[in-house]
């Protein structure tokens, strides 16, 4: 390995080079994976951390926001696993099948692997890499932009994750819950990657939760690849509740077949800096995609939802709704690009971004974009940023509802539009409760 | 005996323009006062100033509710002390179910008065009874507050809120506007059932018609931000015949 360290200028970039050099020999993978990791790190090193002059990272300048690189978390020992026993408590009790990923490593011993439904297979990414499986399956090759920095760096440093396979036609009744947790009190870096292959006509609900220690400035890089087959149906929810000082960069990569249904919703509450980027390619005709997100931000939090959705085949419909509630001196950013390729006639795509500012210092940026190469399409986008409606608040107060409670009702209503789109009732209730708790913390 | 509401020489501005020009009015418990007047006289302004809507500046005078300084209280406290404004134009609140709103309002008032919250079943029972009386489809209670409601449905909903919250002073701002005669009778009937010795009402209307159904004890004419005439219920009939032209000259 011969990394061009000269290109890496910042302390964090140099730290990443050091971390890679130190960790590489111990990371899972045969010779082919080791070579792919080295190539990935080289590619990352050429460009360095993404910064604001790159259009896709305009609002989340990692070169500035990531001050240093933390050492890679070691494989979890007993203490880490004990701490991980409660991972995903935010949706506990809903009867989902919980699969725990501790410090980037799938922990079968903490996971519920009993009575797997026919057609459902669960494996460890680390095991597969050890057998020299590719870092990224071929299905995703045309979904990602070339040398996408976050995914590239993740490939170099990934320690593990879960690999899910659902056989064609299999309907997995019990939702899967991927519970990611970072443990300990020392700031570490955690790189995980999970992959799902959903066979033709198969059906699955997949919920991710991400959490970690409060006040510790750990760093998380998570990649999730979703390969959704023809006629398959996937319902995905990601709940990001990292500790208050954490940096969290997540990349969703989805390849979607024909006549499929993809619903994905991101719910972000915690973390100092959160970047949720999604790359979605609707490859088959007649597919239905609903992509949504909610961020509840306070203090000095920064959250960025970036979406690159490509309609590559005719007759697909997509709906995007992203909402942010921004309090304190927090900052929300939304970037959404819908690209409609020439082949994708009769595309129906609509994107909306709304931000609600609760304080003078709160900020929201949004940049919705359409790039259309087909002529027979219906596409639209809109963005609004505003404050709570004083008239509505007065109406509620005139009925005896105190100011804070009136605001809370209006904020819940604002967020409710997205939560209402989630299929499982239990999950809707959990997210509503999380919203209420966030609002109560705001009053405290 | 302390008056329920005492307005003394009230002056108020909105957007830098003086709308209320020294308005005085006293409402005692058990009384129903009608306020009539031409469009633009300041009737809605008076109701908003009483309810505490932001954007109105009080430039003179005072208002006492049961002897307490009304302007020292936030809008929600005024409501908890028994003031209720039935809006001329009730607002639509997407995403807040009507029942959720009713529960929040009633329980917030009860908490503020140091009373126990009403349990959900008790609230449901109470709301269902009142809805039935007011001809409100129970399905409406699950819909977002006022969203997509017809004008009549909105006014019935205001009346439902009033009946549920049992205020001491009801201010009805043009509750008759947008209602057909049948709806008017239902709403008026709802209002009449709230008549009580401890309760007072101010019924604001442009037309005499409503006063056939809600019979007032006192009728006032509000013109150019002031009460310019006060009489018995016959005054309303007289106004119906003569119109408000005679008062237009009162403008400052
Ligand atoms: N927000 C406002 N800004 C400016 N002028 C207002 C505002 N609200 C009311 N007004 C003016 O105040 C006067 C009284 O209005 P209003 O109280 O609604 O009258 P009424 O209810 O008697 O018809 C009108 O001339 C109206 O144009
Ligand atoms: Mg009016």
XYZ file of C-alpha atoms and ligand atoms in Angstrom:
724
model
C 0.000 0.000 0.000
C 1.314 3.365 -0.976
C -1.143 6.043 0.059
C -0.465 9.504 -1.342
C -0.421 11.004 2.112
C 0.580 14.364 0.682
C -3.004 14.877 -0.506
C -4.280 14.459 3.043
C -3.972 17.791 4.716
C -6.229 18.009 7.711
C -5.616 16.408 11.058
C -8.623 14.151 10.495
C -7.371 13.054 7.087
C -3.949 12.250 8.434
C -5.565 10.466 11.356
C -7.574 8.342 8.938
C -4.379 7.335 7.149
C -2.844 6.347 10.464
C -6.000 4.516 11.531
C -6.116 2.650 8.234
C -2.460 1.652 8.415
C -2.926 0.437 11.973
C -6.215 -1.370 11.450
C -5.895 -2.798 7.946
C -4.029 -5.985 8.875
C -6.713 -6.866 11.425
C -9.772 -6.081 9.314
C -11.726 -9.022 7.916
C -11.032 -10.056 4.342
C -9.004 -12.403 2.195
C -6.374 -11.224 -0.244
C -8.915 -9.827 -2.729
C -10.751 -7.846 -0.063
C -7.472 -6.549 1.369
C -6.503 -5.310 -2.072
C -9.939 -3.735 -2.560
C -9.627 -1.996 0.810
C -6.207 -0.633 -0.093
C -7.521 0.587 -3.435
C -10.472 2.182 -1.676
C -8.240 3.991 0.771
C -6.043 5.187 -2.072
C -9.092 6.480 -3.901
C -10.270 8.234 -0.729
C -6.832 9.698 -0.147
C -6.739 11.177 -3.656
C -9.678 13.417 -2.854
C -9.565 13.570 0.933
C -12.587 14.273 3.096
C -15.519 15.787 1.226
C -15.835 19.534 1.646
C -18.224 22.324 0.785
C -16.820 22.963 -2.689
C -18.184 19.577 -3.713
C -21.811 20.184 -4.657
C -23.012 17.014 -2.919
C -21.382 18.079 0.355
C -22.120 21.764 0.109
C -23.936 21.902 3.448
C -21.898 19.298 5.305
C -18.257 20.201 5.060
C -16.652 17.148 6.633
C -13.224 18.651 6.277
C -14.359 21.285 8.754
C -16.860 19.288 10.826
C -14.616 16.272 11.401
C -11.780 17.653 13.444
C -9.887 14.433 13.995
C -10.116 10.737 13.238
C -10.832 8.424 16.126
C -9.132 5.051 16.398
C -11.176 2.170 15.032
C -13.271 0.493 17.705
C -11.804 -2.892 18.561
C -13.943 -5.982 18.037
C -16.471 -6.034 20.896
C -15.513 -7.832 24.113
C -17.793 -8.942 26.931
C -18.237 -5.439 28.370
C -19.296 -3.987 25.036
C -21.728 -6.827 24.511
C -23.208 -6.368 27.968
C -23.772 -2.715 27.172
C -25.353 -3.687 23.861
C -27.969 -5.894 25.492
C -30.475 -3.038 25.456
C -29.691 -1.827 21.943
C -32.711 -0.492 20.101
C -34.797 0.069 23.238
C -36.612 2.914 21.462
C -38.658 0.285 19.631
C -38.450 -2.536 22.168
C -41.559 -4.565 22.779
C -42.865 -4.386 19.241
C -42.002 -8.026 18.572
C -39.515 -7.334 15.798
C -36.637 -9.736 15.191
C -33.651 -7.875 16.613
C -30.204 -8.256 15.082
C -27.517 -6.422 17.013
C -24.436 -4.825 15.520
C -22.010 -3.813 18.285
C -19.218 -1.406 17.426
C -19.623 -2.353 13.780
C -19.655 -6.115 14.309
C -22.713 -8.352 13.964
C -23.272 -10.126 17.300
C -25.269 -13.323 16.670
C -25.166 -14.105 20.398
C -27.175 -10.946 21.129
C -29.489 -11.424 18.175
C -32.766 -13.215 17.804
C -32.011 -15.939 15.290
C -34.599 -18.475 16.404
C -37.234 -19.836 14.028
C -36.115 -17.957 10.945
C -38.927 -17.741 8.426
C -38.409 -19.923 5.371
C -36.457 -18.029 2.740
C -34.782 -15.660 5.211
C -31.019 -16.014 5.662
C -28.893 -13.952 8.019
C -25.110 -13.885 7.824
C -22.196 -11.828 9.025
C -20.489 -9.475 6.590
C -17.145 -10.091 8.299
C -17.475 -13.828 7.588
C -18.321 -13.138 3.974
C -15.433 -10.735 3.540
C -13.122 -13.324 5.071
C -14.264 -15.571 2.227
C -13.438 -12.732 -0.169
C -16.997 -11.722 -1.049
C -16.947 -8.305 -2.761
C -17.134 -5.183 -0.579
C -20.075 -4.037 -2.671
C -22.212 -6.426 -4.722
C -22.430 -5.745 -8.441
C -26.099 -4.687 -8.219
C -25.018 -1.415 -6.616
C -22.246 -0.561 -9.072
C -24.402 1.790 -11.153
C -26.253 3.282 -8.200
C -23.374 5.163 -6.618
C -21.596 8.133 -8.137
C -17.954 7.405 -8.981
C -15.623 7.445 -5.965
C -18.395 8.516 -3.594
C -16.215 9.553 -0.638
C -18.223 8.253 2.353
C -18.867 4.826 0.860
C -15.299 4.577 -0.424
C -13.808 5.313 2.997
C -16.297 2.918 4.572
C -15.068 0.182 2.201
C -11.509 0.671 3.340
C -12.313 0.511 7.052
C -15.463 -1.571 7.409
C -15.322 -4.091 10.204
C -18.589 -5.894 9.751
C -22.352 -5.817 9.506
C -25.283 -8.018 8.632
C -25.981 -9.688 5.316
C -29.642 -10.486 4.761
C -31.080 -12.550 1.972
C -34.754 -13.113 1.348
C -35.572 -15.776 -1.227
C -37.838 -14.900 -4.145
C -41.476 -14.909 -3.164
C -40.781 -15.173 0.562
C -42.918 -12.977 2.763
C -41.145 -12.237 6.021
C -43.975 -11.445 8.387
C -41.895 -10.363 11.360
C -40.069 -7.073 10.806
C -36.290 -7.167 11.147
C -34.702 -4.703 13.508
C -31.040 -3.917 12.906
C -29.899 -2.396 16.183
C -26.571 -0.607 15.770
C -24.852 0.479 18.941
C -21.531 2.085 19.726
C -20.298 1.293 23.227
C -17.793 2.503 25.770
C -16.737 5.932 26.942
C -13.661 6.344 24.739
C -14.273 8.069 21.418
C -13.899 5.481 18.679
C -14.697 5.166 14.998
C -17.129 2.512 13.824
C -17.454 1.458 10.210
C -20.252 -0.959 9.409
C -21.869 -2.163 6.228
C -25.041 -4.199 5.880
C -26.566 -5.657 2.788
C -29.986 -6.911 1.870
C -30.956 -8.903 -1.179
C -34.715 -9.080 -1.463
C -35.662 -11.671 -4.088
C -38.330 -11.129 -6.716
C -41.774 -10.842 -5.177
C -40.402 -11.048 -1.632
C -41.636 -8.844 1.167
C -39.835 -7.409 4.189
C -39.914 -4.659 6.794
C -36.508 -3.502 7.960
C -35.971 -1.081 10.812
C -32.578 0.291 11.793
C -31.779 2.034 15.041
C -28.479 3.763 15.705
C -27.323 4.830 19.134
C -24.271 5.316 21.295
C -22.904 6.902 24.438
C -24.063 10.355 25.445
C -21.485 13.118 25.275
C -18.745 11.004 23.669
C -17.472 12.269 20.319
C -17.432 8.912 18.546
C -17.735 8.584 14.783
C -20.020 6.277 12.866
C -19.945 5.377 9.212
C -22.765 3.088 8.180
C -23.573 1.784 4.738
C -26.750 -0.080 3.898
C -27.205 -1.684 0.501
C -30.732 -2.632 -0.519
C -31.151 -4.768 -3.595
C -34.904 -4.896 -4.158
C -35.955 -7.472 -6.770
C -38.763 -7.237 -9.309
C -42.160 -7.149 -7.679
C -40.595 -7.112 -4.215
C -41.779 -4.890 -1.420
C -39.518 -3.299 1.161
C -40.512 -1.081 3.973
C -37.514 0.561 5.640
C -37.229 2.915 8.601
C -34.003 4.292 10.030
C -34.019 5.859 13.471
C -30.862 7.817 14.229
C -30.473 8.548 17.927
C -26.751 8.850 18.334
C -25.258 10.456 21.428
C -25.162 14.236 21.522
C -21.499 14.538 20.503
C -21.417 11.885 17.796
C -20.643 12.214 14.105
C -22.820 9.916 12.000
C -22.493 9.463 8.259
C -24.900 6.979 6.735
C -25.230 5.958 3.123
C -28.229 4.109 1.783
C -27.710 2.510 -1.597
C -30.811 1.074 -3.210
C -31.186 -0.756 -6.457
C -34.863 -1.277 -7.195
C -36.342 -3.645 -9.790
C -39.565 -3.485 -11.785
C -43.036 -3.267 -10.238
C -41.474 -3.109 -6.804
C -42.423 -1.041 -3.786
C -39.831 0.748 -1.717
C -40.752 2.855 1.283
C -38.006 4.391 3.336
C -38.235 6.857 6.171
C -35.384 8.372 8.135
C -36.047 9.718 11.606
C -33.152 11.697 13.063
C -33.098 12.851 16.673
C -29.580 12.550 17.965
C -25.993 13.198 17.010
C -23.899 16.355 16.772
C -23.401 15.976 13.035
C -25.593 13.634 11.022
C -25.407 13.060 7.315
C -27.974 10.715 5.830
C -27.361 10.244 2.172
C -29.439 8.010 -0.043
C -28.669 6.836 -3.542
C -31.689 5.207 -5.068
C -31.946 3.879 -8.589
C -35.311 2.721 -9.867
C -34.067 0.317 -12.508
C -37.274 -1.471 -13.423
C -40.519 -0.143 -14.850
C -43.662 0.548 -12.854
C -42.065 0.847 -9.455
C -43.349 2.816 -6.526
C -40.940 4.581 -4.203
C -41.752 6.701 -1.167
C -38.795 8.379 0.498
C -39.271 10.510 3.553
C -37.470 11.925 6.500
C -37.878 13.849 9.716
C -35.141 15.603 11.669
C -35.725 17.001 15.134
C -32.769 19.207 15.949
C -31.764 21.378 18.877
C -28.662 22.857 20.461
C -25.891 23.020 17.884
C -26.902 19.891 16.000
C -26.353 19.636 12.281
C -28.305 17.208 10.139
C -28.161 16.783 6.413
C -30.508 14.646 4.359
C -29.180 14.204 0.862
C -31.063 12.235 -1.717
C -30.100 11.201 -5.208
C -32.974 9.437 -6.826
C -32.743 8.198 -10.386
C -35.711 7.071 -12.433
C -34.042 4.803 -14.980
C -37.069 2.953 -16.391
C -40.544 3.987 -17.555
C -43.679 4.390 -15.523
C -42.374 4.638 -11.972
C -43.784 6.866 -9.302
C -41.848 8.449 -6.486
C -42.867 10.667 -3.598
C -40.404 12.463 -1.366
C -41.299 14.373 1.777
C -38.559 15.644 4.057
C -39.266 17.660 7.167
C -37.043 19.295 9.704
C -37.889 20.917 13.030
C -35.002 23.122 14.033
C -34.559 24.675 17.464
C -31.679 26.421 19.241
C -28.727 27.108 16.983
C -29.199 23.883 15.055
C -28.957 23.536 11.310
C -30.896 21.340 8.913
C -29.987 20.782 5.311
C -31.853 18.990 2.579
C -30.519 18.272 -0.853
C -32.669 16.267 -3.155
C -32.053 15.506 -6.742
C -34.432 13.577 -8.924
C -32.839 12.491 -12.162
C -35.112 11.150 -14.875
C -33.218 9.290 -17.562
C -34.291 9.320 -21.164
C -35.776 5.842 -20.923
C -37.909 6.769 -17.946
C -41.003 8.037 -19.749
C -44.218 8.443 -17.726
C -42.257 9.109 -14.593
C -44.319 10.698 -11.860
C -42.078 12.231 -9.225
C -42.793 14.769 -6.565
C -40.500 16.069 -3.896
C -41.233 18.377 -0.991
C -38.946 19.727 1.703
C -40.289 21.650 4.666
C -38.440 23.148 7.558
C -39.923 24.605 10.699
C -37.674 27.021 12.555
C -38.328 27.331 16.278
C -35.728 29.902 17.176
C -34.020 32.955 15.791
C -30.723 31.162 15.454
C -32.050 28.004 13.828
C -31.142 27.517 10.195
C -32.468 25.422 7.355
C -31.158 25.028 3.850
C -32.816 23.187 1.077
C -31.893 22.489 -2.463
C -34.366 20.406 -4.416
C -33.377 19.705 -8.007
C -34.792 17.999 -11.072
C -32.727 16.737 -13.954
C -34.997 15.442 -16.667
C -34.009 13.742 -19.904
C -37.390 12.204 -20.770
C -40.124 14.312 -22.322
C -43.299 12.668 -21.083
C -43.039 13.050 -17.315
C -44.767 14.664 -14.387
C -42.258 16.024 -11.937
C -42.423 18.677 -9.328
C -40.672 19.899 -6.277
C -41.145 22.473 -3.611
C -39.516 23.715 -0.472
C -40.743 25.849 2.381
C -39.079 27.226 5.465
C -41.126 28.958 8.087
C -41.904 29.495 11.707
C -44.882 28.266 13.699
C -48.103 29.906 12.629
C -48.993 32.538 15.248
C -52.653 32.513 14.295
C -52.972 28.770 14.828
C -51.087 29.040 18.078
C -53.453 31.783 19.236
C -56.480 29.672 18.351
C -55.164 26.842 20.540
C -54.250 29.218 23.361
C -57.664 30.847 23.206
C -59.010 27.448 24.236
C -56.778 27.328 27.290
C -53.823 25.432 25.870
C -50.570 26.959 27.181
C -48.098 28.362 24.654
C -45.572 25.525 24.884
C -48.251 22.881 24.612
C -49.828 24.660 21.669
C -46.450 24.725 19.955
C -45.956 21.055 20.739
C -49.315 20.184 19.161
C -48.459 22.123 16.026
C -44.989 20.572 15.795
C -46.440 17.096 16.261
C -48.903 17.820 13.501
C -46.066 18.965 11.244
C -44.071 15.796 11.865
C -47.190 13.635 11.902
C -47.596 13.809 8.156
C -44.426 11.755 7.757
C -45.005 9.451 10.717
C -48.502 8.653 9.445
C -46.901 7.212 6.308
C -45.188 4.431 8.277
C -46.879 1.071 7.917
C -46.528 -0.481 11.386
C -48.737 1.045 14.024
C -46.298 0.209 16.828
C -43.556 2.055 15.034
C -45.782 5.063 14.470
C -46.546 5.113 18.178
C -42.866 4.781 19.105
C -41.901 7.658 16.828
C -44.761 9.789 18.092
C -43.589 9.071 21.643
C -40.022 9.968 20.643
C -41.320 13.234 19.205
C -43.255 13.996 22.385
C -40.156 13.231 24.483
C -38.112 15.542 22.275
C -40.701 18.285 22.724
C -40.727 17.789 26.480
C -36.938 18.002 26.612
C -37.256 21.241 24.681
C -39.497 22.699 27.391
C -37.282 21.551 30.218
C -71.246 42.588 43.322
C -68.287 42.427 40.955
C -69.261 42.593 37.320
C -68.363 39.577 35.215
C -66.767 41.820 32.621
C -65.964 45.452 32.956
C -64.533 47.315 29.977
C -63.498 50.862 30.751
C -62.604 53.379 28.075
C -60.762 50.787 25.979
C -58.546 52.006 23.169
C -56.679 49.651 20.881
C -54.628 49.784 17.716
C -53.859 47.277 15.040
C -51.139 47.851 12.469
C -50.697 51.373 13.795
C -54.350 52.242 13.276
C -56.622 53.015 16.165
C -59.719 50.823 15.941
C -61.221 50.953 19.433
C -61.810 54.511 20.536
C -62.740 54.501 24.204
C -65.172 51.636 24.482
C -66.958 50.985 27.757
C -69.231 48.074 28.569
C -70.288 46.143 31.661
C -71.654 42.611 31.587
C -73.034 41.099 34.769
C -73.508 37.429 35.525
C -76.610 36.002 33.929
C -76.864 38.713 31.288
C -76.835 38.423 27.545
C -75.573 41.467 25.695
C -75.842 41.866 21.962
C -73.382 44.055 20.101
C -74.525 45.171 16.687
C -72.888 47.470 14.260
C -71.831 48.134 10.712
C -69.018 46.227 9.031
C -65.651 47.584 10.028
C -66.972 49.096 13.284
C -64.472 47.137 15.393
C -66.632 44.262 16.635
C -64.149 41.525 15.793
C -61.315 43.709 17.022
C -63.029 43.944 20.399
C -63.421 40.175 20.561
C -59.770 39.588 19.626
C -58.518 42.138 22.121
C -60.527 40.389 24.826
C -59.236 36.963 23.826
C -55.614 38.115 23.627
C -54.758 37.775 19.967
C -51.228 38.940 19.184
C -50.814 42.041 17.044
C -53.242 44.280 18.939
C -51.860 47.096 20.996
C -53.842 48.355 23.951
C -53.345 52.106 24.041
C -55.771 52.992 26.783
C -58.355 51.854 29.299
C -58.702 48.592 31.164
C -60.689 45.385 31.218
C -61.547 43.408 34.315
C -62.771 39.823 34.212
C -64.365 39.017 37.554
C -62.386 41.920 38.946
C -59.041 40.692 37.574
C -56.917 42.594 35.080
C -57.499 40.761 31.818
C -54.477 42.220 30.064
C -52.128 40.827 32.694
C -53.074 37.328 31.518
C -51.908 35.342 28.498
C -54.595 34.050 26.154
C -54.598 30.574 27.709
C -54.973 31.989 31.228
C -57.933 34.093 30.118
C -59.543 30.932 28.786
C -58.880 29.093 32.026
C -60.503 31.998 33.904
C -63.629 31.425 31.884
C -63.353 33.598 28.773
C -64.401 31.972 25.523
C -64.398 33.484 22.062
C -66.387 31.735 19.364
C -64.437 32.878 16.304
C -66.079 34.547 13.351
C -63.641 32.581 11.193
C -62.543 29.421 13.022
C -59.070 28.310 11.919
C -58.150 25.027 10.288
C -55.385 23.078 12.003
C -54.104 20.251 9.804
C -52.687 17.265 11.661
C -54.447 17.954 14.973
C -57.470 15.701 15.392
C -60.547 17.496 16.733
C -60.843 15.138 19.681
C -57.147 15.514 20.559
C -57.651 19.261 20.547
C -60.765 19.094 22.729
C -58.985 16.871 25.232
C -55.917 19.122 25.324
C -58.044 22.231 25.797
C -60.319 20.873 28.508
C -57.535 19.259 30.488
C -55.232 22.261 30.208
C -57.990 24.442 31.670
C -58.730 21.946 34.414
C -55.055 21.658 35.331
C -54.717 25.404 35.494
C -57.715 25.617 37.818
C -56.262 22.871 40.000
C -58.953 20.398 38.969
C -58.410 16.799 37.943
C -58.087 15.919 34.299
C -61.079 14.228 32.717
C -60.430 10.603 31.825
C -60.603 9.631 28.171
C -63.819 7.601 28.483
C -65.515 10.413 30.413
C -64.395 12.940 27.846
C -65.585 10.760 24.978
C -68.953 10.347 26.623
C -69.340 14.057 27.209
C -68.219 14.975 23.694
C -70.555 12.418 22.132
C -73.559 13.738 24.067
C -72.837 17.308 23.062
C -72.141 16.351 19.452
C -75.470 14.634 19.248
C -77.281 17.697 20.568
C -75.506 19.911 18.077
C -76.010 17.581 15.147
C -72.280 16.933 14.755
C -71.285 13.725 12.984
C -69.060 11.799 15.450
C -66.728 10.965 12.534
C -65.878 14.633 12.405
C -64.194 14.345 15.788
C -61.475 12.189 14.326
C -60.783 14.576 11.471
C -58.190 17.337 11.763
C -59.664 20.382 13.455
C -61.908 22.322 11.049
C -59.983 21.044 8.011
C -62.431 20.688 5.147
C -65.380 21.478 7.440
C -68.184 23.513 5.887
C -68.909 26.952 7.305
C -71.820 25.505 9.274
C -69.740 22.614 10.592
C -67.107 25.025 11.819
C -69.674 27.066 13.727
C -71.193 23.944 15.261
C -67.705 22.923 16.253
C -67.153 26.280 17.961
C -70.418 25.777 19.821
C -69.337 22.266 20.818
C -66.092 23.630 22.223
C -67.996 26.262 24.144
C -70.442 23.731 25.576
C -67.613 21.401 26.583
C -65.445 24.078 28.182
C -68.363 25.688 30.067
C -66.922 29.203 30.132
C -68.203 32.005 32.351
C -68.125 34.621 29.636
C -68.973 33.651 26.073
C -68.154 36.044 23.270
C -69.814 34.950 20.040
C -68.484 36.766 17.018
C -70.992 36.570 14.150
C -71.857 33.024 14.988
C -74.770 33.396 12.568
C -72.683 34.221 9.522
C -72.589 31.419 6.985
C -75.408 29.492 8.646
C -78.687 28.508 7.031
C -81.794 28.830 9.156
C -81.778 25.210 10.354
C -78.149 25.348 11.396
C -78.792 28.697 13.030
C -81.556 27.175 15.156
C -79.328 24.285 16.226
C -76.475 26.575 17.167
C -78.773 29.048 18.933
C -80.320 26.196 20.842
C -76.839 25.098 21.918
C -76.093 28.610 23.081
C -79.387 28.952 24.929
C -78.709 25.780 26.873
C -75.647 27.512 28.261
C -77.708 30.342 29.684
C -77.117 30.246 33.405
C -77.202 32.631 36.358
C -73.433 32.552 36.738
C -72.695 32.975 33.024
C -72.657 36.037 30.801
C -72.646 36.352 27.033
C -71.735 38.889 24.399
C -73.418 38.089 21.118
C -71.885 40.016 18.256
C -73.955 40.174 15.115
C -74.538 42.279 12.094
C -78.118 41.093 11.662
C -81.082 41.063 13.967
C -82.093 37.549 12.863
C -79.873 35.726 15.376
C -81.466 37.697 18.218
C -84.822 36.103 17.443
C -83.276 32.900 18.698
C -80.811 34.148 21.277
C -82.823 36.824 23.013
C -80.584 39.467 24.602
C -81.151 41.469 27.778
C -79.273 44.472 26.437
C -78.451 45.621 22.904
C -75.513 47.916 22.113
C -74.588 49.610 18.904
C -70.878 49.689 18.186
C -69.781 52.223 15.592
C -66.321 53.597 14.883
C -64.822 51.759 17.827
C -67.229 52.921 20.507
C -70.572 51.982 22.003
C -72.806 54.684 20.608
C -76.187 53.499 21.795
C -77.572 51.048 24.326
C -81.115 49.805 24.653
C -83.375 46.821 25.198
C -84.064 44.091 22.677
C -86.353 46.429 20.743
C -83.300 48.381 19.658
C -82.321 45.428 17.488
C -85.670 45.482 15.703
C -85.416 49.205 15.226
C -81.946 48.818 13.693
C -83.273 46.180 11.346
C -85.629 48.803 9.968
C -83.341 51.828 9.939
C -79.934 50.278 9.263
C -76.684 51.718 10.570
C -76.524 54.799 8.368
C -77.434 57.111 11.261
C -74.285 55.983 13.121
C -71.808 56.231 10.266
C -71.302 59.885 11.049
C -70.008 58.887 14.472
C -66.658 57.993 12.911
C -63.909 60.011 14.531
N -54.937 43.263 11.042
C -55.478 44.428 10.648
N -54.702 45.352 10.045
C -55.232 46.539 9.654
N -56.513 46.883 9.837
C -57.317 46.002 10.444
C -56.854 44.739 10.872
N -57.871 44.062 11.440
C -58.944 44.883 11.345
N -58.606 46.037 10.747
C -59.498 47.158 10.489
O -60.151 47.466 11.663
C -61.482 47.866 11.407
C -62.407 47.043 12.255
O -62.410 45.698 11.805
P -63.261 44.586 12.541
O -62.995 44.648 13.980
O -62.974 43.304 11.843
O -64.727 45.071 12.224
P -66.125 44.327 12.335
O -65.893 43.010 12.987
O -66.964 45.242 13.148
O -66.648 44.200 10.947
C -61.689 47.688 9.911
O -61.559 48.942 9.299
C -60.579 46.795 9.496
O -60.183 47.057 8.178
Mg -66.218 41.001 12.374
